[in-house]
Amino acid sequence: MAVFCIQSNLSGLTNPIPSRRTSRRGALAFVSSIVVSSWPGLANLNSTPPALAHNLLQDEFQQQEHLLVHLFEETSPSVVFIKDIELRMLDEDENADAKVQGTGSGFIWDQFGHVVTNYHVVAKLATDTSGLQRCKVFLVDAKGNSFYSEGKIIGFDPAYDLAVLKIDVDGHEIRPVVLGQSNKLHVGQSCFAIGNPYGYENTLTTGVVSGLGREIPSPNGGAIKGAIQTDADINAGNSGGPLIDSYGHVIGVNTATFTRKAISGSGMSSGVNFAIPIDTVLRTVPYLIVYGTPYSNRF
């Protein structure tokens, strides 16, 4: 996967891509303040021709938009769509009588077809004793060809809400994610989520890191320490998908959204979202691939 760096031509711009809730007018105002403060020639708007100032702002906005599109195009082939399926009877033809019980996201870990997702996305498969549970993983290869494969569960760690699937990728070149670091994150920096919220494939949401080092309840019991907090709705419905930074590097695995009603009966709500930091994932996933169980269970 190509590694690229999103950065502004303007010094002092630390949050290069506007939030998805920023309107075009708001984004232009945001860029305007940066352009004025960063370019000596534009420090005094009275001395800048209005047409030139407008064109500079438009060019900067379009550049940011182009970089965000590029981020999605480079990263989305590494993200997969997961369907939990229950067979209503033991049958070789899964499509004949099958029911989709849930959906989720995940991402390609390596060239061997290992896929990382949340444990709660595939919990029914992991605990199945009837032989009726299946998991289908939908993805695209490096050439843009769509295909799907049955996901076999390799290992899982409910305490950290992580699981690893293995898919058959024979005949396809796949694109693993580029892994980043979470121990150097800062509150306020941009972050992005690509996933399949509520079954809508290839959805991009943008926002900022709004908190670090949180301890949150695991969806499966226990607690996840050191979680990354992001602003509202960045990973809502993107369970198991990657949280990425402006370089396209994975910095976490989206896992939970805590929502609270803002106005009684209004249907409006506010929430915060959390991701398992990639440093924790890097310590956990290799053991799941090799042993099928987390490191802590081997002693």
PDB file of C-alpha atoms in Angstrom:
ATOM      1  CA  MET A   1       0.000   0.000   0.000  1.00  0.00           C
ATOM      2  CA  ALA A   2       1.357   3.367  -0.919  1.00  0.00           C
ATOM      3  CA  VAL A   3       2.388   5.488   2.028  1.00  0.00           C
ATOM      4  CA  PHE A   4       1.781   9.149   1.608  1.00  0.00           C
ATOM      5  CA  CYS A   5       1.922  12.248   3.741  1.00  0.00           C
ATOM      6  CA  ILE A   6      -0.869  14.763   3.935  1.00  0.00           C
ATOM      7  CA  GLN A   7       0.585  18.122   4.729  1.00  0.00           C
ATOM      8  CA  SER A   8      -0.217  21.714   3.949  1.00  0.00           C
ATOM      9  CA  ASN A   9       1.927  24.073   1.983  1.00  0.00           C
ATOM     10  CA  LEU A  10       1.186  26.577   4.695  1.00  0.00           C
ATOM     11  CA  SER A  11       3.355  26.547   7.803  1.00  0.00           C
ATOM     12  CA  GLY A  12       1.451  26.240  11.078  1.00  0.00           C
ATOM     13  CA  LEU A  13      -1.371  24.122   9.676  1.00  0.00           C
ATOM     14  CA  THR A  14      -1.568  21.197  12.119  1.00  0.00           C
ATOM     15  CA  ASN A  15      -5.023  19.912  11.243  1.00  0.00           C
ATOM     16  CA  PRO A  16      -4.860  19.714   7.465  1.00  0.00           C
ATOM     17  CA  ILE A  17      -8.309  18.347   6.669  1.00  0.00           C
ATOM     18  CA  PRO A  18     -11.518  20.003   7.929  1.00  0.00           C
ATOM     19  CA  SER A  19     -13.992  17.928   9.955  1.00  0.00           C
ATOM     20  CA  ARG A  20     -16.831  16.353   8.008  1.00  0.00           C
ATOM     21  CA  ARG A  21     -19.265  18.591   9.870  1.00  0.00           C
ATOM     22  CA  THR A  22     -17.488  21.685   8.606  1.00  0.00           C
ATOM     23  CA  SER A  23     -19.467  23.426   5.879  1.00  0.00           C
ATOM     24  CA  ARG A  24     -17.807  24.753   2.728  1.00  0.00           C
ATOM     25  CA  ARG A  25     -18.235  28.313   4.020  1.00  0.00           C
ATOM     26  CA  GLY A  26     -16.824  27.327   7.397  1.00  0.00           C
ATOM     27  CA  ALA A  27     -13.893  25.578   5.789  1.00  0.00           C
ATOM     28  CA  LEU A  28     -13.114  28.634   3.681  1.00  0.00           C
ATOM     29  CA  ALA A  29     -13.179  30.775   6.777  1.00  0.00           C
ATOM     30  CA  PHE A  30     -10.878  28.298   8.521  1.00  0.00           C
ATOM     31  CA  VAL A  31      -8.418  28.314   5.640  1.00  0.00           C
ATOM     32  CA  SER A  32      -8.715  32.095   5.353  1.00  0.00           C
ATOM     33  CA  SER A  33      -7.436  32.602   8.893  1.00  0.00           C
ATOM     34  CA  ILE A  34      -4.480  30.325   8.200  1.00  0.00           C
ATOM     35  CA  VAL A  35      -3.619  31.952   4.891  1.00  0.00           C
ATOM     36  CA  VAL A  36      -3.745  35.431   6.393  1.00  0.00           C
ATOM     37  CA  SER A  37      -1.559  34.498   9.348  1.00  0.00           C
ATOM     38  CA  SER A  38       0.905  32.409   7.357  1.00  0.00           C
ATOM     39  CA  TRP A  39       1.539  34.458   4.244  1.00  0.00           C
ATOM     40  CA  PRO A  40       3.177  37.839   4.890  1.00  0.00           C
ATOM     41  CA  GLY A  41       1.834  39.117   1.612  1.00  0.00           C
ATOM     42  CA  LEU A  42      -1.727  38.525   2.796  1.00  0.00           C
ATOM     43  CA  ALA A  43      -1.323  39.822   6.341  1.00  0.00           C
ATOM     44  CA  ASN A  44      -2.989  43.042   5.284  1.00  0.00           C
ATOM     45  CA  LEU A  45      -6.120  42.175   3.349  1.00  0.00           C
ATOM     46  CA  ASN A  46      -6.548  45.840   2.413  1.00  0.00           C
ATOM     47  CA  SER A  47      -3.469  45.538   0.231  1.00  0.00           C
ATOM     48  CA  THR A  48      -4.520  42.231  -1.379  1.00  0.00           C
ATOM     49  CA  PRO A  49      -6.702  42.308  -4.486  1.00  0.00           C
ATOM     50  CA  PRO A  50     -10.039  40.631  -3.562  1.00  0.00           C
ATOM     51  CA  ALA A  51      -9.968  38.375  -6.630  1.00  0.00           C
ATOM     52  CA  LEU A  52      -6.478  37.096  -5.760  1.00  0.00           C
ATOM     53  CA  ALA A  53      -7.420  36.440  -2.124  1.00  0.00           C
ATOM     54  CA  HIS A  54     -10.544  34.573  -3.210  1.00  0.00           C
ATOM     55  CA  ASN A  55      -8.621  32.426  -5.696  1.00  0.00           C
ATOM     56  CA  LEU A  56      -5.991  31.556  -3.088  1.00  0.00           C
ATOM     57  CA  LEU A  57      -8.674  30.455  -0.659  1.00  0.00           C
ATOM     58  CA  GLN A  58     -10.420  28.400  -3.312  1.00  0.00           C
ATOM     59  CA  ASP A  59      -7.176  26.716  -4.353  1.00  0.00           C
ATOM     60  CA  GLU A  60      -6.332  25.849  -0.744  1.00  0.00           C
ATOM     61  CA  PHE A  61      -9.786  24.414  -0.095  1.00  0.00           C
ATOM     62  CA  GLN A  62      -9.621  22.307  -3.256  1.00  0.00           C
ATOM     63  CA  GLN A  63      -6.179  21.053  -2.258  1.00  0.00           C
ATOM     64  CA  GLN A  64      -7.481  19.892   1.117  1.00  0.00           C
ATOM     65  CA  GLU A  65     -10.433  18.225  -0.570  1.00  0.00           C
ATOM     66  CA  HIS A  66      -8.135  16.456  -3.035  1.00  0.00           C
ATOM     67  CA  LEU A  67      -5.948  15.152  -0.219  1.00  0.00           C
ATOM     68  CA  LEU A  68      -8.964  13.762   1.631  1.00  0.00           C
ATOM     69  CA  VAL A  69     -10.148  11.981  -1.522  1.00  0.00           C
ATOM     70  CA  HIS A  70      -6.647  10.572  -1.983  1.00  0.00           C
ATOM     71  CA  LEU A  71      -6.591   9.357   1.621  1.00  0.00           C
ATOM     72  CA  PHE A  72      -9.801   7.419   1.074  1.00  0.00           C
ATOM     73  CA  GLU A  73      -8.709   5.966  -2.268  1.00  0.00           C
ATOM     74  CA  GLU A  74      -5.404   4.754  -0.834  1.00  0.00           C
ATOM     75  CA  THR A  75      -6.796   3.290   2.386  1.00  0.00           C
ATOM     76  CA  SER A  76     -10.227   1.865   1.530  1.00  0.00           C
ATOM     77  CA  PRO A  77      -8.907  -1.228  -0.366  1.00  0.00           C
ATOM     78  CA  SER A  78      -7.474  -2.438   2.961  1.00  0.00           C
ATOM     79  CA  VAL A  79     -10.857  -2.280   4.701  1.00  0.00           C
ATOM     80  CA  VAL A  80     -13.282  -5.218   4.557  1.00  0.00           C
ATOM     81  CA  PHE A  81     -17.008  -5.672   5.043  1.00  0.00           C
ATOM     82  CA  ILE A  82     -18.026  -8.553   7.323  1.00  0.00           C
ATOM     83  CA  LYS A  83     -21.398 -10.298   7.344  1.00  0.00           C
ATOM     84  CA  ASP A  84     -22.457 -12.658  10.131  1.00  0.00           C
ATOM     85  CA  ILE A  85     -24.638 -15.383   8.663  1.00  0.00           C
ATOM     86  CA  GLU A  86     -26.698 -18.109  10.306  1.00  0.00           C
ATOM     87  CA  LEU A  87     -27.740 -21.143   8.283  1.00  0.00           C
ATOM     88  CA  ARG A  88     -31.272 -22.217   9.008  1.00  0.00           C
ATOM     89  CA  MET A  89     -30.307 -25.766   8.164  1.00  0.00           C
ATOM     90  CA  LEU A  90     -27.103 -27.620   7.409  1.00  0.00           C
ATOM     91  CA  ASP A  91     -26.809 -27.189   3.678  1.00  0.00           C
ATOM     92  CA  GLU A  92     -23.878 -26.969   1.300  1.00  0.00           C
ATOM     93  CA  ASP A  93     -25.521 -24.026  -0.452  1.00  0.00           C
ATOM     94  CA  GLU A  94     -25.262 -21.238   2.133  1.00  0.00           C
ATOM     95  CA  ASN A  95     -27.309 -18.848   0.006  1.00  0.00           C
ATOM     96  CA  ALA A  96     -30.270 -21.203  -0.204  1.00  0.00           C
ATOM     97  CA  ASP A  97     -31.545 -20.625   3.301  1.00  0.00           C
ATOM     98  CA  ALA A  98     -29.374 -18.232   5.268  1.00  0.00           C
ATOM     99  CA  LYS A  99     -30.020 -15.202   7.431  1.00  0.00           C
ATOM    100  CA  VAL A 100     -27.724 -12.207   7.880  1.00  0.00           C
ATOM    101  CA  GLN A 101     -27.560 -11.597  11.626  1.00  0.00           C
ATOM    102  CA  GLY A 102     -25.223  -8.633  11.673  1.00  0.00           C
ATOM    103  CA  THR A 103     -22.527  -6.697   9.865  1.00  0.00           C
ATOM    104  CA  GLY A 104     -19.246  -5.080  10.794  1.00  0.00           C
ATOM    105  CA  SER A 105     -15.904  -3.896   9.499  1.00  0.00           C
ATOM    106  CA  GLY A 106     -12.336  -5.115   9.615  1.00  0.00           C
ATOM    107  CA  PHE A 107      -9.018  -4.572   7.901  1.00  0.00           C
ATOM    108  CA  ILE A 108      -6.377  -6.632   6.128  1.00  0.00           C
ATOM    109  CA  TRP A 109      -3.471  -7.346   8.459  1.00  0.00           C
ATOM    110  CA  ASP A 110      -1.055  -9.109   6.096  1.00  0.00           C
ATOM    111  CA  GLN A 111      -0.631 -10.663   2.665  1.00  0.00           C
ATOM    112  CA  PHE A 112      -1.607 -14.090   4.022  1.00  0.00           C
ATOM    113  CA  GLY A 113      -5.260 -13.134   4.405  1.00  0.00           C
ATOM    114  CA  HIS A 114      -5.450 -12.389   8.124  1.00  0.00           C
ATOM    115  CA  VAL A 115      -8.192  -9.890   8.940  1.00  0.00           C
ATOM    116  CA  VAL A 116      -8.481  -7.968  12.221  1.00  0.00           C
ATOM    117  CA  THR A 117     -11.884  -7.004  13.575  1.00  0.00           C
ATOM    118  CA  ASN A 118     -13.769  -6.648  16.859  1.00  0.00           C
ATOM    119  CA  TYR A 119     -14.559  -9.784  18.829  1.00  0.00           C
ATOM    120  CA  HIS A 120     -18.155  -8.649  19.272  1.00  0.00           C
ATOM    121  CA  VAL A 121     -18.551  -8.560  15.462  1.00  0.00           C
ATOM    122  CA  VAL A 122     -17.791 -12.305  15.197  1.00  0.00           C
ATOM    123  CA  ALA A 123     -18.692 -13.478  18.705  1.00  0.00           C
ATOM    124  CA  LYS A 124     -21.422 -15.824  17.472  1.00  0.00           C
ATOM    125  CA  LEU A 125     -18.970 -17.515  15.117  1.00  0.00           C
ATOM    126  CA  ALA A 126     -16.349 -17.766  17.865  1.00  0.00           C
ATOM    127  CA  THR A 127     -18.752 -19.434  20.287  1.00  0.00           C
ATOM    128  CA  ASP A 128     -20.775 -21.478  17.788  1.00  0.00           C
ATOM    129  CA  THR A 129     -21.389 -25.099  18.770  1.00  0.00           C
ATOM    130  CA  SER A 130     -24.129 -25.835  16.245  1.00  0.00           C
ATOM    131  CA  GLY A 131     -22.056 -25.523  13.078  1.00  0.00           C
ATOM    132  CA  LEU A 132     -24.639 -23.141  11.627  1.00  0.00           C
ATOM    133  CA  GLN A 133     -22.695 -19.896  11.934  1.00  0.00           C
ATOM    134  CA  ARG A 134     -20.773 -18.499   8.982  1.00  0.00           C
ATOM    135  CA  CYS A 135     -18.849 -15.330   8.292  1.00  0.00           C
ATOM    136  CA  LYS A 136     -18.440 -13.794   4.841  1.00  0.00           C
ATOM    137  CA  VAL A 137     -15.742 -11.199   4.217  1.00  0.00           C
ATOM    138  CA  PHE A 138     -16.168  -8.831   1.270  1.00  0.00           C
ATOM    139  CA  LEU A 139     -13.177  -6.906  -0.068  1.00  0.00           C
ATOM    140  CA  VAL A 140     -11.359  -5.676  -3.168  1.00  0.00           C
ATOM    141  CA  ASP A 141      -7.940  -6.717  -4.384  1.00  0.00           C
ATOM    142  CA  ALA A 142      -5.059  -4.473  -5.441  1.00  0.00           C
ATOM    143  CA  LYS A 143      -6.523  -4.269  -8.966  1.00  0.00           C
ATOM    144  CA  GLY A 144      -9.899  -3.103  -7.722  1.00  0.00           C
ATOM    145  CA  ASN A 145     -11.694  -6.418  -8.279  1.00  0.00           C
ATOM    146  CA  SER A 146     -14.394  -7.187  -5.719  1.00  0.00           C
ATOM    147  CA  PHE A 147     -14.592 -10.663  -4.224  1.00  0.00           C
ATOM    148  CA  TYR A 148     -15.610 -12.399  -1.029  1.00  0.00           C
ATOM    149  CA  SER A 149     -14.361 -15.306   1.000  1.00  0.00           C
ATOM    150  CA  GLU A 150     -15.555 -17.226   4.017  1.00  0.00           C
ATOM    151  CA  GLY A 151     -13.800 -16.057   7.149  1.00  0.00           C
ATOM    152  CA  LYS A 152     -12.427 -18.705   9.489  1.00  0.00           C
ATOM    153  CA  ILE A 153     -11.808 -17.580  13.052  1.00  0.00           C
ATOM    154  CA  ILE A 154      -8.140 -17.948  14.029  1.00  0.00           C
ATOM    155  CA  GLY A 155      -8.063 -16.396  17.488  1.00  0.00           C
ATOM    156  CA  PHE A 156      -9.810 -13.904  19.715  1.00  0.00           C
ATOM    157  CA  ASP A 157      -9.372 -11.846  22.852  1.00  0.00           C
ATOM    158  CA  PRO A 158     -12.745 -10.781  24.296  1.00  0.00           C
ATOM    159  CA  ALA A 159     -11.088  -8.629  26.979  1.00  0.00           C
ATOM    160  CA  TYR A 160      -9.689  -6.294  24.322  1.00  0.00           C
ATOM    161  CA  ASP A 161     -12.572  -6.904  21.896  1.00  0.00           C
ATOM    162  CA  LEU A 162     -10.210  -8.185  19.192  1.00  0.00           C
ATOM    163  CA  ALA A 163     -10.475 -11.134  16.815  1.00  0.00           C
ATOM    164  CA  VAL A 164      -8.541 -12.421  13.816  1.00  0.00           C
ATOM    165  CA  LEU A 165     -10.117 -14.092  10.795  1.00  0.00           C
ATOM    166  CA  LYS A 166      -8.382 -15.939   7.975  1.00  0.00           C
ATOM    167  CA  ILE A 167      -9.669 -15.732   4.405  1.00  0.00           C
ATOM    168  CA  ASP A 168      -8.640 -17.480   1.199  1.00  0.00           C
ATOM    169  CA  VAL A 169      -6.961 -14.939  -1.100  1.00  0.00           C
ATOM    170  CA  ASP A 170      -5.562 -17.325  -3.715  1.00  0.00           C
ATOM    171  CA  GLY A 171      -5.442 -15.581  -7.083  1.00  0.00           C
ATOM    172  CA  HIS A 172      -5.795 -12.129  -5.538  1.00  0.00           C
ATOM    173  CA  GLU A 173      -3.185  -9.604  -4.477  1.00  0.00           C
ATOM    174  CA  ILE A 174      -4.462  -7.829  -1.395  1.00  0.00           C
ATOM    175  CA  ARG A 175      -3.349  -4.621   0.281  1.00  0.00           C
ATOM    176  CA  PRO A 176      -2.633  -4.776   4.020  1.00  0.00           C
ATOM    177  CA  VAL A 177      -2.943  -1.612   6.055  1.00  0.00           C
ATOM    178  CA  VAL A 178       0.055   0.465   7.042  1.00  0.00           C
ATOM    179  CA  LEU A 179       0.407   0.377  10.825  1.00  0.00           C
ATOM    180  CA  GLY A 180       1.178   3.519  12.781  1.00  0.00           C
ATOM    181  CA  GLN A 181       1.738   4.337  16.461  1.00  0.00           C
ATOM    182  CA  SER A 182      -0.687   5.415  19.133  1.00  0.00           C
ATOM    183  CA  ASN A 183       1.761   6.429  21.865  1.00  0.00           C
ATOM    184  CA  LYS A 184       2.592   9.684  20.092  1.00  0.00           C
ATOM    185  CA  LEU A 185      -0.941  10.881  19.440  1.00  0.00           C
ATOM    186  CA  HIS A 186      -2.086  14.319  20.531  1.00  0.00           C
ATOM    187  CA  VAL A 187      -5.536  15.608  21.356  1.00  0.00           C
ATOM    188  CA  GLY A 188      -6.723  17.758  18.486  1.00  0.00           C
ATOM    189  CA  GLN A 189      -5.026  15.955  15.621  1.00  0.00           C
ATOM    190  CA  SER A 190      -7.086  14.745  12.698  1.00  0.00           C
ATOM    191  CA  CYS A 191      -8.328  11.175  12.515  1.00  0.00           C
ATOM    192  CA  PHE A 192     -10.470   9.269  10.048  1.00  0.00           C
ATOM    193  CA  ALA A 193     -12.538   6.089   9.978  1.00  0.00           C
ATOM    194  CA  ILE A 194     -13.360   3.948   6.954  1.00  0.00           C
ATOM    195  CA  GLY A 195     -15.886   1.195   7.418  1.00  0.00           C
ATOM    196  CA  ASN A 196     -19.380  -0.073   6.781  1.00  0.00           C
ATOM    197  CA  PRO A 197     -21.728   1.578   9.292  1.00  0.00           C
ATOM    198  CA  TYR A 198     -25.155  -0.049   9.360  1.00  0.00           C
ATOM    199  CA  GLY A 199     -24.277  -2.041   6.242  1.00  0.00           C
ATOM    200  CA  TYR A 200     -23.355   0.954   4.079  1.00  0.00           C
ATOM    201  CA  GLU A 201     -20.057  -0.067   2.510  1.00  0.00           C
ATOM    202  CA  ASN A 202     -17.021   2.176   2.036  1.00  0.00           C
ATOM    203  CA  THR A 203     -18.086   5.034   4.279  1.00  0.00           C
ATOM    204  CA  LEU A 204     -15.589   7.701   5.341  1.00  0.00           C
ATOM    205  CA  THR A 205     -15.978   9.830   8.463  1.00  0.00           C
ATOM    206  CA  THR A 206     -13.560  12.478   9.675  1.00  0.00           C
ATOM    207  CA  GLY A 207     -12.890  14.158  12.989  1.00  0.00           C
ATOM    208  CA  VAL A 208     -10.297  14.688  15.685  1.00  0.00           C
ATOM    209  CA  VAL A 209      -8.742  12.833  18.581  1.00  0.00           C
ATOM    210  CA  SER A 210     -10.668  14.249  21.538  1.00  0.00           C
ATOM    211  CA  GLY A 211      -9.101  12.278  24.388  1.00  0.00           C
ATOM    212  CA  LEU A 212      -6.373   9.766  25.214  1.00  0.00           C
ATOM    213  CA  GLY A 213      -5.729   7.062  27.796  1.00  0.00           C
ATOM    214  CA  ARG A 214      -9.399   6.375  28.499  1.00  0.00           C
ATOM    215  CA  GLU A 215     -10.577   3.277  30.347  1.00  0.00           C
ATOM    216  CA  ILE A 216     -13.842   2.011  28.926  1.00  0.00           C
ATOM    217  CA  PRO A 217     -16.010  -1.059  29.507  1.00  0.00           C
ATOM    218  CA  SER A 218     -15.336  -3.817  27.001  1.00  0.00           C
ATOM    219  CA  PRO A 219     -18.468  -4.846  25.078  1.00  0.00           C
ATOM    220  CA  ASN A 220     -17.717  -8.381  26.307  1.00  0.00           C
ATOM    221  CA  GLY A 221     -17.046  -7.589  29.964  1.00  0.00           C
ATOM    222  CA  GLY A 222     -13.967  -6.217  31.698  1.00  0.00           C
ATOM    223  CA  ALA A 223     -12.290  -2.979  30.657  1.00  0.00           C
ATOM    224  CA  ILE A 224     -10.138  -1.688  27.819  1.00  0.00           C
ATOM    225  CA  LYS A 225      -7.375   0.584  29.072  1.00  0.00           C
ATOM    226  CA  GLY A 226      -5.680   3.320  27.119  1.00  0.00           C
ATOM    227  CA  ALA A 227      -8.497   3.735  24.601  1.00  0.00           C
ATOM    228  CA  ILE A 228      -8.468   6.587  22.077  1.00  0.00           C
ATOM    229  CA  GLN A 229     -11.469   8.902  22.313  1.00  0.00           C
ATOM    230  CA  THR A 230     -12.727  10.550  19.132  1.00  0.00           C
ATOM    231  CA  ASP A 231     -15.377  13.176  18.547  1.00  0.00           C
ATOM    232  CA  ALA A 232     -19.002  12.226  18.079  1.00  0.00           C
ATOM    233  CA  ASP A 233     -19.975   9.828  15.306  1.00  0.00           C
ATOM    234  CA  ILE A 234     -16.544   9.351  13.721  1.00  0.00           C
ATOM    235  CA  ASN A 235     -16.769   5.604  14.185  1.00  0.00           C
ATOM    236  CA  ALA A 236     -20.460   5.114  14.890  1.00  0.00           C
ATOM    237  CA  GLY A 237     -21.416   1.797  13.316  1.00  0.00           C
ATOM    238  CA  ASN A 238     -17.836   1.217  12.085  1.00  0.00           C
ATOM    239  CA  SER A 239     -17.094  -1.548  14.610  1.00  0.00           C
ATOM    240  CA  GLY A 240     -13.861  -3.361  13.799  1.00  0.00           C
ATOM    241  CA  GLY A 241     -12.743  -0.870  11.175  1.00  0.00           C
ATOM    242  CA  PRO A 242      -9.489   1.093  11.307  1.00  0.00           C
ATOM    243  CA  LEU A 243      -8.993   4.509  12.824  1.00  0.00           C
ATOM    244  CA  ILE A 244      -6.333   6.204  10.696  1.00  0.00           C
ATOM    245  CA  ASP A 245      -4.248   9.356  10.856  1.00  0.00           C
ATOM    246  CA  SER A 246      -3.515  11.937   8.171  1.00  0.00           C
ATOM    247  CA  TYR A 247      -0.716   9.778   6.786  1.00  0.00           C
ATOM    248  CA  GLY A 248      -3.051   6.832   6.152  1.00  0.00           C
ATOM    249  CA  HIS A 249      -1.538   4.841   9.036  1.00  0.00           C
ATOM    250  CA  VAL A 250      -3.776   2.808  11.336  1.00  0.00           C
ATOM    251  CA  ILE A 251      -3.707   4.200  14.873  1.00  0.00           C
ATOM    252  CA  GLY A 252      -6.550   2.188  16.375  1.00  0.00           C
ATOM    253  CA  VAL A 253      -9.450  -0.233  15.940  1.00  0.00           C
ATOM    254  CA  ASN A 254     -12.883   1.347  16.341  1.00  0.00           C
ATOM    255  CA  THR A 255     -14.788  -0.498  19.010  1.00  0.00           C
ATOM    256  CA  ALA A 256     -17.519   1.398  20.873  1.00  0.00           C
ATOM    257  CA  THR A 257     -19.873   4.360  20.790  1.00  0.00           C
ATOM    258  CA  PHE A 258     -21.430   5.652  23.980  1.00  0.00           C
ATOM    259  CA  THR A 259     -24.547   7.702  23.280  1.00  0.00           C
ATOM    260  CA  ARG A 260     -26.713   9.783  25.557  1.00  0.00           C
ATOM    261  CA  LYS A 261     -29.983  11.430  24.674  1.00  0.00           C
ATOM    262  CA  ALA A 262     -29.517  15.184  24.475  1.00  0.00           C
ATOM    263  CA  ILE A 263     -33.167  16.234  24.479  1.00  0.00           C
ATOM    264  CA  SER A 264     -35.852  13.923  25.777  1.00  0.00           C
ATOM    265  CA  GLY A 265     -38.099  12.703  23.001  1.00  0.00           C
ATOM    266  CA  SER A 266     -36.331  14.738  20.321  1.00  0.00           C
ATOM    267  CA  GLY A 267     -34.495  11.866  18.710  1.00  0.00           C
ATOM    268  CA  MET A 268     -31.293  13.909  18.972  1.00  0.00           C
ATOM    269  CA  SER A 269     -28.337  12.441  20.783  1.00  0.00           C
ATOM    270  CA  SER A 270     -24.728  13.136  21.585  1.00  0.00           C
ATOM    271  CA  GLY A 271     -22.003  10.600  22.013  1.00  0.00           C
ATOM    272  CA  VAL A 272     -18.320   9.846  22.209  1.00  0.00           C
ATOM    273  CA  ASN A 273     -16.473   7.094  20.431  1.00  0.00           C
ATOM    274  CA  PHE A 274     -13.506   4.932  21.306  1.00  0.00           C
ATOM    275  CA  ALA A 275     -10.841   2.902  19.556  1.00  0.00           C
ATOM    276  CA  ILE A 276      -8.401   0.282  20.789  1.00  0.00           C
ATOM    277  CA  PRO A 277      -4.926   1.842  20.395  1.00  0.00           C
ATOM    278  CA  ILE A 278      -2.789   0.226  17.702  1.00  0.00           C
ATOM    279  CA  ASP A 279       0.073  -0.323  20.161  1.00  0.00           C
ATOM    280  CA  THR A 280      -2.235  -2.679  22.093  1.00  0.00           C
ATOM    281  CA  VAL A 281      -3.335  -4.358  18.867  1.00  0.00           C
ATOM    282  CA  LEU A 282       0.301  -4.928  17.873  1.00  0.00           C
ATOM    283  CA  ARG A 283       0.944  -6.722  21.168  1.00  0.00           C
ATOM    284  CA  THR A 284      -2.196  -8.862  20.858  1.00  0.00           C
ATOM    285  CA  VAL A 285      -2.742  -9.880  17.228  1.00  0.00           C
ATOM    286  CA  PRO A 286       0.531 -11.807  16.633  1.00  0.00           C
ATOM    287  CA  TYR A 287      -0.301 -14.117  19.563  1.00  0.00           C
ATOM    288  CA  LEU A 288      -3.815 -14.628  18.226  1.00  0.00           C
ATOM    289  CA  ILE A 289      -2.435 -15.597  14.822  1.00  0.00           C
ATOM    290  CA  VAL A 290       0.141 -18.029  16.203  1.00  0.00           C
ATOM    291  CA  TYR A 291      -1.608 -19.448  19.264  1.00  0.00           C
ATOM    292  CA  GLY A 292      -5.277 -18.544  18.889  1.00  0.00           C
ATOM    293  CA  THR A 293      -5.341 -17.124  22.403  1.00  0.00           C
ATOM    294  CA  PRO A 294      -4.116 -13.857  23.929  1.00  0.00           C
ATOM    295  CA  TYR A 295      -0.697 -13.559  25.498  1.00  0.00           C
ATOM    296  CA  SER A 296      -2.151 -13.351  29.017  1.00  0.00           C
ATOM    297  CA  ASN A 297      -3.791 -16.785  28.632  1.00  0.00           C
ATOM    298  CA  ARG A 298      -0.518 -18.562  27.930  1.00  0.00           C
ATOM    299  CA  PHE A 299       0.723 -18.437  31.506  1.00  0.00           C
TER     300      PHE A 299
END
